[in-house]
CSV table of N, CA and C in Angstrom, one decimal:
chain,number,residue,atom,x,y,z
I,1,MET,N,-85.3,-22.7,37.7
I,1,MET,CA,-84.1,-23.5,37.8
I,1,MET,C,-83.3,-23.3,36.5
I,2,LYS,N,-82.0,-23.2,36.6
I,2,LYS,CA,-81.2,-23.0,35.4
I,2,LYS,C,-80.2,-24.2,35.3
I,3,ILE,N,-80.0,-24.7,34.1
I,3,ILE,CA,-79.1,-25.8,33.9
I,3,ILE,C,-77.9,-25.2,33.1
I,4,ALA,N,-76.7,-25.6,33.5
I,4,ALA,CA,-75.5,-25.1,32.9
I,4,ALA,C,-74.7,-26.3,32.4
I,5,GLU,N,-74.0,-26.1,31.2
I,5,GLU,CA,-73.1,-27.1,30.7
I,5,GLU,C,-71.9,-26.4,30.2
I,6,LYS,N,-70.7,-26.9,30.6
I,6,LYS,CA,-69.4,-26.4,30.2
I,6,LYS,C,-69.2,-26.6,28.7
I,7,PHE,N,-68.8,-25.5,28.0
I,7,PHE,CA,-68.5,-25.7,26.5
I,7,PHE,C,-67.1,-25.3,26.1
I,8,PHE,N,-66.4,-24.7,27.1
I,8,PHE,CA,-65.0,-24.2,26.7
I,8,PHE,C,-64.2,-24.1,28.0
I,9,SER,N,-62.9,-24.3,27.8
I,9,SER,CA,-62.0,-24.2,28.9
I,9,SER,C,-60.6,-23.7,28.4
I,10,LYS,N,-60.0,-22.8,29.1
I,10,LYS,CA,-58.7,-22.2,28.6
I,10,LYS,C,-57.9,-21.8,29.9
I,11,GLU,N,-56.6,-22.0,29.8
I,11,GLU,CA,-55.7,-21.7,30.9
I,11,GLU,C,-54.8,-20.5,30.6
I,12,PHE,N,-54.6,-19.7,31.6
I,12,PHE,CA,-53.8,-18.5,31.5
I,12,PHE,C,-52.7,-18.5,32.6
I,13,THR,N,-51.4,-18.3,32.1
I,13,THR,CA,-50.3,-18.4,33.0
I,13,THR,C,-49.5,-17.2,33.0
I,14,ALA,N,-48.9,-16.8,34.1
I,14,ALA,CA,-48.1,-15.6,34.2
I,14,ALA,C,-47.2,-15.8,35.4
I,15,VAL,N,-46.1,-15.0,35.5
I,15,VAL,CA,-45.2,-15.0,36.7
I,15,VAL,C,-46.0,-14.5,37.9
I,16,LYS,N,-46.7,-13.4,37.8
I,16,LYS,CA,-47.5,-12.9,38.9
I,16,LYS,C,-48.9,-13.4,38.8
I,17,SER,N,-49.5,-13.8,40.0
I,17,SER,CA,-50.8,-14.3,40.1
I,17,SER,C,-51.8,-13.3,39.5
I,18,LYS,N,-51.6,-12.0,39.8
I,18,LYS,CA,-52.5,-11.0,39.4
I,18,LYS,C,-52.5,-10.8,37.9
I,19,ASP,N,-51.4,-11.0,37.2
I,19,ASP,CA,-51.3,-10.9,35.8
I,19,ASP,C,-52.0,-12.0,35.1
I,20,ALA,N,-51.9,-13.2,35.6
I,20,ALA,CA,-52.6,-14.4,35.0
I,20,ALA,C,-54.1,-14.2,35.1
I,21,TYR,N,-54.5,-13.7,36.3
I,21,TYR,CA,-55.9,-13.5,36.5
I,21,TYR,C,-56.5,-12.4,35.5
I,22,LEU,N,-55.7,-11.3,35.4
I,22,LEU,CA,-56.1,-10.2,34.5
I,22,LEU,C,-56.1,-10.7,33.0
I,23,LYS,N,-55.2,-11.6,32.7
I,23,LYS,CA,-55.3,-12.1,31.3
I,23,LYS,C,-56.6,-12.8,31.0
I,24,ALA,N,-57.0,-13.6,32.0
I,24,ALA,CA,-58.3,-14.4,31.9
I,24,ALA,C,-59.4,-13.4,31.8
I,25,CYS,N,-59.4,-12.4,32.7
I,25,CYS,CA,-60.5,-11.4,32.7
I,25,CYS,C,-60.6,-10.6,31.3
I,26,LYS,N,-59.4,-10.3,30.8
I,26,LYS,CA,-59.3,-9.5,29.5
I,26,LYS,C,-59.9,-10.4,28.4
I,27,TRP,N,-59.5,-11.7,28.4
I,27,TRP,CA,-60.0,-12.6,27.4
I,27,TRP,C,-61.5,-12.7,27.4
I,28,VAL,N,-62.1,-12.8,28.6
I,28,VAL,CA,-63.5,-12.8,28.8
I,28,VAL,C,-64.2,-11.6,28.3
I,29,ALA,N,-63.6,-10.4,28.6
I,29,ALA,CA,-64.1,-9.1,28.2
I,29,ALA,C,-64.1,-9.0,26.7
I,30,ASN,N,-63.0,-9.5,26.0
I,30,ASN,CA,-62.9,-9.4,24.5
I,30,ASN,C,-63.7,-10.4,23.8
I,31,ASN,N,-63.8,-11.6,24.3
I,31,ASN,CA,-64.4,-12.7,23.5
I,31,ASN,C,-65.8,-13.2,24.0
I,32,VAL,N,-66.3,-12.7,25.1
I,32,VAL,CA,-67.6,-13.1,25.6
I,32,VAL,C,-68.5,-11.9,25.9
I,33,VAL,N,-68.0,-10.9,26.5
I,33,VAL,CA,-68.8,-9.8,27.0
I,33,VAL,C,-69.0,-8.8,25.9
I,34,ASN,N,-68.1,-8.6,25.0
I,34,ASN,CA,-68.2,-7.5,24.0
I,34,ASN,C,-69.4,-7.6,23.1
I,35,LYS,N,-69.8,-6.5,22.5
I,35,LYS,CA,-71.0,-6.4,21.8
I,35,LYS,C,-71.0,-7.2,20.4
I,36,ILE,N,-69.8,-7.5,20.0
I,36,ILE,CA,-69.7,-8.2,18.7
I,36,ILE,C,-70.0,-9.7,18.9
I,37,THR,N,-69.7,-10.3,20.0
I,37,THR,CA,-69.9,-11.7,20.2
I,37,THR,C,-71.4,-11.9,20.5
I,38,ASP,N,-72.0,-12.9,19.9
I,38,ASP,CA,-73.4,-13.1,20.1
I,38,ASP,C,-73.7,-14.6,20.6
I,39,ILE,N,-72.9,-15.0,21.6
I,39,ILE,CA,-73.0,-16.3,22.1
I,39,ILE,C,-74.0,-16.4,23.3
I,40,GLY,N,-74.7,-15.3,23.6
I,40,GLY,CA,-75.8,-15.3,24.5
I,40,GLY,C,-75.5,-15.5,25.9
I,41,GLU,N,-76.5,-16.0,26.7
I,41,GLU,CA,-76.3,-16.1,28.2
I,41,GLU,C,-75.2,-17.1,28.5
I,42,THR,N,-74.1,-16.5,29.0
I,42,THR,CA,-72.9,-17.4,29.3
I,42,THR,C,-72.4,-17.1,30.7
I,43,PHE,N,-72.2,-18.1,31.4
I,43,PHE,CA,-71.6,-18.0,32.8
I,43,PHE,C,-70.2,-18.4,32.7
I,44,TRP,N,-69.3,-17.7,33.4
I,44,TRP,CA,-67.9,-18.1,33.4
I,44,TRP,C,-67.4,-18.2,34.8
I,45,LYS,N,-66.4,-19.1,34.9
I,45,LYS,CA,-65.8,-19.3,36.2
I,45,LYS,C,-64.2,-19.3,36.0
I,46,ILE,N,-63.6,-18.6,36.9
I,46,ILE,CA,-62.1,-18.6,36.9
I,46,ILE,C,-61.6,-19.1,38.2
I,47,GLU,N,-60.7,-20.1,38.1
I,47,GLU,CA,-60.1,-20.7,39.3
I,47,GLU,C,-58.6,-20.9,39.2
I,48,LYS,N,-57.9,-20.7,40.3
I,48,LYS,CA,-56.5,-20.9,40.4
I,48,LYS,C,-56.2,-22.4,40.4
I,49,ILE,N,-55.4,-22.9,39.5
I,49,ILE,CA,-55.2,-24.3,39.5
I,49,ILE,C,-53.7,-24.7,39.8
I,50,VAL,N,-52.8,-23.8,39.5
I,50,VAL,CA,-51.4,-24.1,39.8
I,50,VAL,C,-50.7,-22.8,40.4
I,51,ASP,N,-50.1,-22.9,41.5
I,51,ASP,CA,-49.4,-21.8,42.1
I,51,ASP,C,-47.9,-22.3,42.4
I,52,GLU,N,-47.0,-22.2,41.4
I,52,GLU,CA,-45.7,-22.6,41.6
I,52,GLU,C,-44.8,-21.4,42.0
I,53,ASP,N,-43.6,-21.6,42.3
I,53,ASP,CA,-42.7,-20.5,42.7
I,53,ASP,C,-42.4,-19.6,41.5
I,54,THR,N,-42.4,-20.1,40.3
I,54,THR,CA,-42.1,-19.3,39.1
I,54,THR,C,-43.3,-18.8,38.4
I,55,LYS,N,-44.4,-19.4,38.5
I,55,LYS,CA,-45.6,-19.0,37.7
I,55,LYS,C,-46.9,-19.4,38.3
I,56,THR,N,-48.0,-18.8,38.0
I,56,THR,CA,-49.3,-19.1,38.4
I,56,THR,C,-50.2,-19.3,37.2
I,57,THR,N,-51.1,-20.3,37.3
I,57,THR,CA,-52.0,-20.6,36.3
I,57,THR,C,-53.5,-20.5,36.8
I,58,PHE,N,-54.3,-19.9,36.0
I,58,PHE,CA,-55.7,-19.8,36.2
I,58,PHE,C,-56.5,-20.5,35.1
I,59,ARG,N,-57.5,-21.2,35.4
I,59,ARG,CA,-58.4,-21.9,34.4
I,59,ARG,C,-59.7,-21.1,34.3
I,60,LEU,N,-60.0,-20.8,33.0
I,60,LEU,CA,-61.3,-20.1,32.7
I,60,LEU,C,-62.2,-21.2,32.1
I,61,GLU,N,-63.4,-21.3,32.6
I,61,GLU,CA,-64.4,-22.2,32.1
I,61,GLU,C,-65.6,-21.4,31.7
I,62,LEU,N,-66.2,-21.7,30.5
I,62,LEU,CA,-67.4,-21.1,30.1
I,62,LEU,C,-68.5,-22.1,30.1
I,63,TYR,N,-69.7,-21.6,30.5
I,63,TYR,CA,-70.9,-22.5,30.6
I,63,TYR,C,-72.1,-21.8,29.9
I,64,CYS,N,-72.8,-22.6,29.1
I,64,CYS,CA,-74.1,-22.1,28.6
I,64,CYS,C,-75.2,-22.4,29.6
I,65,LEU,N,-76.2,-21.5,29.7
I,65,LEU,CA,-77.3,-21.6,30.6
I,65,LEU,C,-78.6,-21.8,29.9
I,66,LEU,N,-79.5,-22.5,30.6
I,66,LEU,CA,-80.8,-22.7,30.1
I,66,LEU,C,-81.8,-22.7,31.2
I,67,ASP,N,-82.8,-21.8,31.2
I,67,ASP,CA,-83.8,-21.7,32.2
I,67,ASP,C,-84.9,-22.7,32.0
I,68,THR,N,-85.2,-23.5,33.0
I,68,THR,CA,-86.2,-24.6,32.8
I,68,THR,C,-87.6,-24.2,33.1
I,69,LYS,N,-87.8,-23.0,33.7
I,69,LYS,CA,-89.2,-22.6,34.1
I,69,LYS,C,-90.2,-22.7,33.0
I,70,GLU,N,-89.9,-22.1,31.9
I,70,GLU,CA,-90.9,-22.1,30.7
I,70,GLU,C,-91.1,-23.6,30.2
I,71,GLU,N,-90.1,-24.4,30.2
I,71,GLU,CA,-90.2,-25.8,29.7
I,71,GLU,C,-91.1,-26.6,30.7
I,72,VAL,N,-91.0,-26.4,32.0
I,72,VAL,CA,-91.8,-27.1,32.9
I,72,VAL,C,-93.3,-26.7,32.8
I,73,GLU,N,-93.5,-25.4,32.6
I,73,GLU,CA,-94.9,-24.9,32.4
I,73,GLU,C,-95.5,-25.5,31.1
I,74,LYS,N,-94.8,-25.6,30.0
I,74,LYS,CA,-95.3,-26.1,28.8
I,74,LYS,C,-95.6,-27.6,29.0
I,75,PHE,N,-94.7,-28.3,29.6
I,75,PHE,CA,-94.8,-29.8,29.8
I,75,PHE,C,-96.1,-30.0,30.6
I,76,CYS,N,-96.3,-29.3,31.7
I,76,CYS,CA,-97.5,-29.5,32.6
I,76,CYS,C,-98.8,-29.2,31.9
I,77,THR,N,-98.8,-28.1,31.1
I,77,THR,CA,-99.9,-27.7,30.3
I,77,THR,C,-100.3,-28.7,29.3
I,78,ASN,N,-99.3,-29.2,28.6
I,78,ASN,CA,-99.6,-30.3,27.6
I,78,ASN,C,-100.1,-31.6,28.2
I,79,CYS,N,-99.5,-31.9,29.4
I,79,CYS,CA,-100.0,-33.1,30.1
I,79,CYS,C,-101.4,-33.0,30.5
I,80,LYS,N,-101.8,-31.9,31.1
I,80,LYS,CA,-103.1,-31.6,31.6
I,80,LYS,C,-104.1,-31.6,30.4
I,81,ASN,N,-103.7,-31.0,29.3
I,81,ASN,CA,-104.6,-31.0,28.1
I,81,ASN,C,-104.8,-32.4,27.5
I,82,MET,N,-103.7,-33.2,27.5
I,82,MET,CA,-103.9,-34.5,27.0
I,82,MET,C,-104.7,-35.4,27.9
I,83,HIS,N,-104.6,-35.2,29.2
I,83,HIS,CA,-105.3,-35.9,30.2
I,83,HIS,C,-106.8,-35.6,30.0
I,84,LYS,N,-107.2,-34.3,29.8
I,84,LYS,CA,-108.6,-33.9,29.6
I,84,LYS,C,-109.1,-34.5,28.4
I,85,SER,N,-108.3,-34.5,27.3
I,85,SER,CA,-108.8,-35.0,26.0
I,85,SER,C,-109.1,-36.5,26.0
I,86,PHE,N,-108.1,-37.2,26.5
I,86,PHE,CA,-108.2,-38.7,26.3
I,86,PHE,C,-109.0,-39.3,27.5
I,87,PHE,N,-108.9,-38.8,28.6
I,87,PHE,CA,-109.6,-39.5,29.8
I,87,PHE,C,-110.9,-38.8,30.2
I,88,ILE,N,-111.1,-37.6,29.6
I,88,ILE,CA,-112.3,-36.8,29.9
I,88,ILE,C,-112.5,-36.7,31.4
I,89,ASN,N,-111.4,-36.3,32.0
I,89,ASN,CA,-111.3,-36.2,33.4
I,89,ASN,C,-110.4,-35.1,33.8
I,90,GLU,N,-110.8,-34.3,34.7
I,90,GLU,CA,-109.9,-33.1,35.1
I,90,GLU,C,-109.1,-33.4,36.4
I,91,ASN,N,-109.1,-34.6,36.9
I,91,ASN,CA,-108.4,-35.0,38.1
I,91,ASN,C,-107.1,-35.6,37.7
I,92,TYR,N,-106.0,-34.8,37.5
I,92,TYR,CA,-104.7,-35.4,37.2
I,92,TYR,C,-103.9,-35.6,38.4
I,93,ASN,N,-103.1,-36.6,38.3
I,93,ASN,CA,-102.2,-37.0,39.5
I,93,ASN,C,-100.8,-36.5,39.1
I,94,CYS,N,-100.5,-35.3,39.5
I,94,CYS,CA,-99.1,-34.8,39.2
I,94,CYS,C,-98.0,-35.5,40.0
I,95,ASN,N,-98.4,-36.2,41.1
I,95,ASN,CA,-97.4,-36.9,41.8
I,95,ASN,C,-96.8,-38.1,41.1
I,96,ARG,N,-97.6,-38.6,40.1
I,96,ARG,CA,-97.1,-39.7,39.3
I,96,ARG,C,-96.5,-39.3,38.0
I,97,CYS,N,-96.2,-38.0,37.8
I,97,CYS,CA,-95.7,-37.5,36.6
I,97,CYS,C,-94.3,-38.0,36.3
I,98,ASN,N,-94.1,-38.5,35.0
I,98,ASN,CA,-92.8,-39.0,34.6
I,98,ASN,C,-92.3,-38.0,33.6
I,99,MET,N,-91.2,-37.3,33.9
I,99,MET,CA,-90.7,-36.2,33.1
I,99,MET,C,-89.5,-36.6,32.2
I,100,LYS,N,-89.5,-37.8,31.8
I,100,LYS,CA,-88.4,-38.3,31.0
I,100,LYS,C,-88.3,-37.5,29.7
I,101,ALA,N,-89.5,-37.3,29.1
I,101,ALA,CA,-89.5,-36.6,27.8
I,101,ALA,C,-89.0,-35.1,28.1
I,102,TYR,N,-89.4,-34.6,29.2
I,102,TYR,CA,-89.0,-33.2,29.5
I,102,TYR,C,-87.5,-33.1,29.6
I,103,VAL,N,-86.9,-34.1,30.3
I,103,VAL,CA,-85.4,-34.0,30.5
I,103,VAL,C,-84.7,-34.2,29.2
I,104,GLU,N,-85.2,-35.1,28.3
I,104,GLU,CA,-84.6,-35.3,27.0
I,104,GLU,C,-84.7,-34.0,26.1
I,105,ARG,N,-85.9,-33.3,26.2
I,105,ARG,CA,-86.0,-32.1,25.5
I,105,ARG,C,-85.0,-31.0,25.9
I,106,ILE,N,-84.9,-30.9,27.2
I,106,ILE,CA,-83.9,-29.9,27.8
I,106,ILE,C,-82.5,-30.3,27.4
I,107,ARG,N,-82.1,-31.6,27.4
I,107,ARG,CA,-80.8,-32.0,27.0
I,107,ARG,C,-80.6,-31.7,25.6
I,108,THR,N,-81.6,-31.9,24.7
I,108,THR,CA,-81.4,-31.6,23.3
I,108,THR,C,-81.2,-30.1,23.1
I,109,LYS,N,-82.0,-29.3,23.7
I,109,LYS,CA,-81.8,-27.9,23.6
I,109,LYS,C,-80.5,-27.4,24.1
I,110,LEU,N,-80.0,-28.0,25.2
I,110,LEU,CA,-78.7,-27.6,25.7
I,110,LEU,C,-77.6,-28.0,24.8
I,111,ASP,N,-77.7,-29.2,24.2
I,111,ASP,CA,-76.7,-29.6,23.3
I,111,ASP,C,-76.6,-28.7,22.1
I,112,VAL,N,-77.8,-28.2,21.6
I,112,VAL,CA,-77.8,-27.3,20.4
I,112,VAL,C,-77.1,-26.0,20.8
I,113,LYS,N,-77.4,-25.5,22.0
I,113,LYS,CA,-76.8,-24.2,22.5
I,113,LYS,C,-75.3,-24.4,22.6
I,114,LYS,N,-74.9,-25.5,23.2
I,114,LYS,CA,-73.5,-25.8,23.4
I,114,LYS,C,-72.7,-25.9,22.1
I,115,GLU,N,-73.3,-26.6,21.2
I,115,GLU,CA,-72.6,-26.8,19.9
I,115,GLU,C,-72.5,-25.4,19.1
I,116,TYR,N,-73.6,-24.6,19.2
I,116,TYR,CA,-73.5,-23.3,18.6
I,116,TYR,C,-72.5,-22.4,19.2
I,117,ARG,N,-72.4,-22.4,20.5
I,117,ARG,CA,-71.4,-21.6,21.2
I,117,ARG,C,-70.0,-22.1,20.9
I,118,ILE,N,-69.8,-23.4,20.8
I,118,ILE,CA,-68.4,-23.9,20.5
I,118,ILE,C,-68.0,-23.4,19.1
I,119,GLU,N,-68.9,-23.6,18.1
I,119,GLU,CA,-68.7,-23.2,16.7
I,119,GLU,C,-68.4,-21.7,16.7
I,120,ARG,N,-69.3,-20.9,17.3
I,120,ARG,CA,-69.2,-19.4,17.3
I,120,ARG,C,-67.9,-18.9,17.9
I,121,LEU,N,-67.5,-19.5,19.0
I,121,LEU,CA,-66.3,-19.1,19.7
I,121,LEU,C,-65.1,-19.5,18.9
I,122,ASN,N,-65.1,-20.7,18.3
I,122,ASN,CA,-64.0,-21.1,17.5
I,122,ASN,C,-63.8,-20.2,16.3
I,123,TYR,N,-64.9,-19.8,15.7
I,123,TYR,CA,-64.9,-18.9,14.5
I,123,TYR,C,-64.3,-17.5,15.0
I,124,LEU,N,-64.7,-17.0,16.1
I,124,LEU,CA,-64.2,-15.7,16.6
I,124,LEU,C,-62.7,-15.8,16.9
I,125,LEU,N,-62.3,-16.9,17.5
I,125,LEU,CA,-60.9,-17.1,17.8
I,125,LEU,C,-60.0,-17.2,16.6
I,126,LYS,N,-60.5,-17.9,15.6
I,126,LYS,CA,-59.7,-18.0,14.3
I,126,LYS,C,-59.7,-16.7,13.6
I,127,LYS,N,-60.7,-15.9,13.7
I,127,LYS,CA,-60.8,-14.6,13.0
I,127,LYS,C,-59.8,-13.7,13.7
I,128,GLU,N,-59.6,-13.9,15.0
I,128,GLU,CA,-58.8,-13.0,15.8
I,128,GLU,C,-57.3,-13.2,15.4
I,129,LYS,N,-56.9,-14.3,15.0
I,129,LYS,CA,-55.5,-14.6,14.6
I,129,LYS,C,-55.0,-13.9,13.4
């Protein structure tokens, strides 16, 4: 499972719909995909938000991703080890597992990723000006 959280949004407007969309794609290519940017696993979404007679606007949203598979495995291993140590019993009841600590750990990691990417992207955009 992957968890995503939005960390950036920008709108692109042009007279022609195609031009607005290409502006958004070019921005992604220059600021997210290129080899200089080190903001890591990033998912982006482009959607048309306004289509007026005179201009069209697309919104670009960037999301940071976090894969939870490794975290789940670590959590279960730690739980089983603690259960064996304290209860001297190898019969664990995974149906009663309370993963509040797991969710908090994921949220903390995702917040760190999000803040780093916001700072890094702001730095790159200021450098670009």
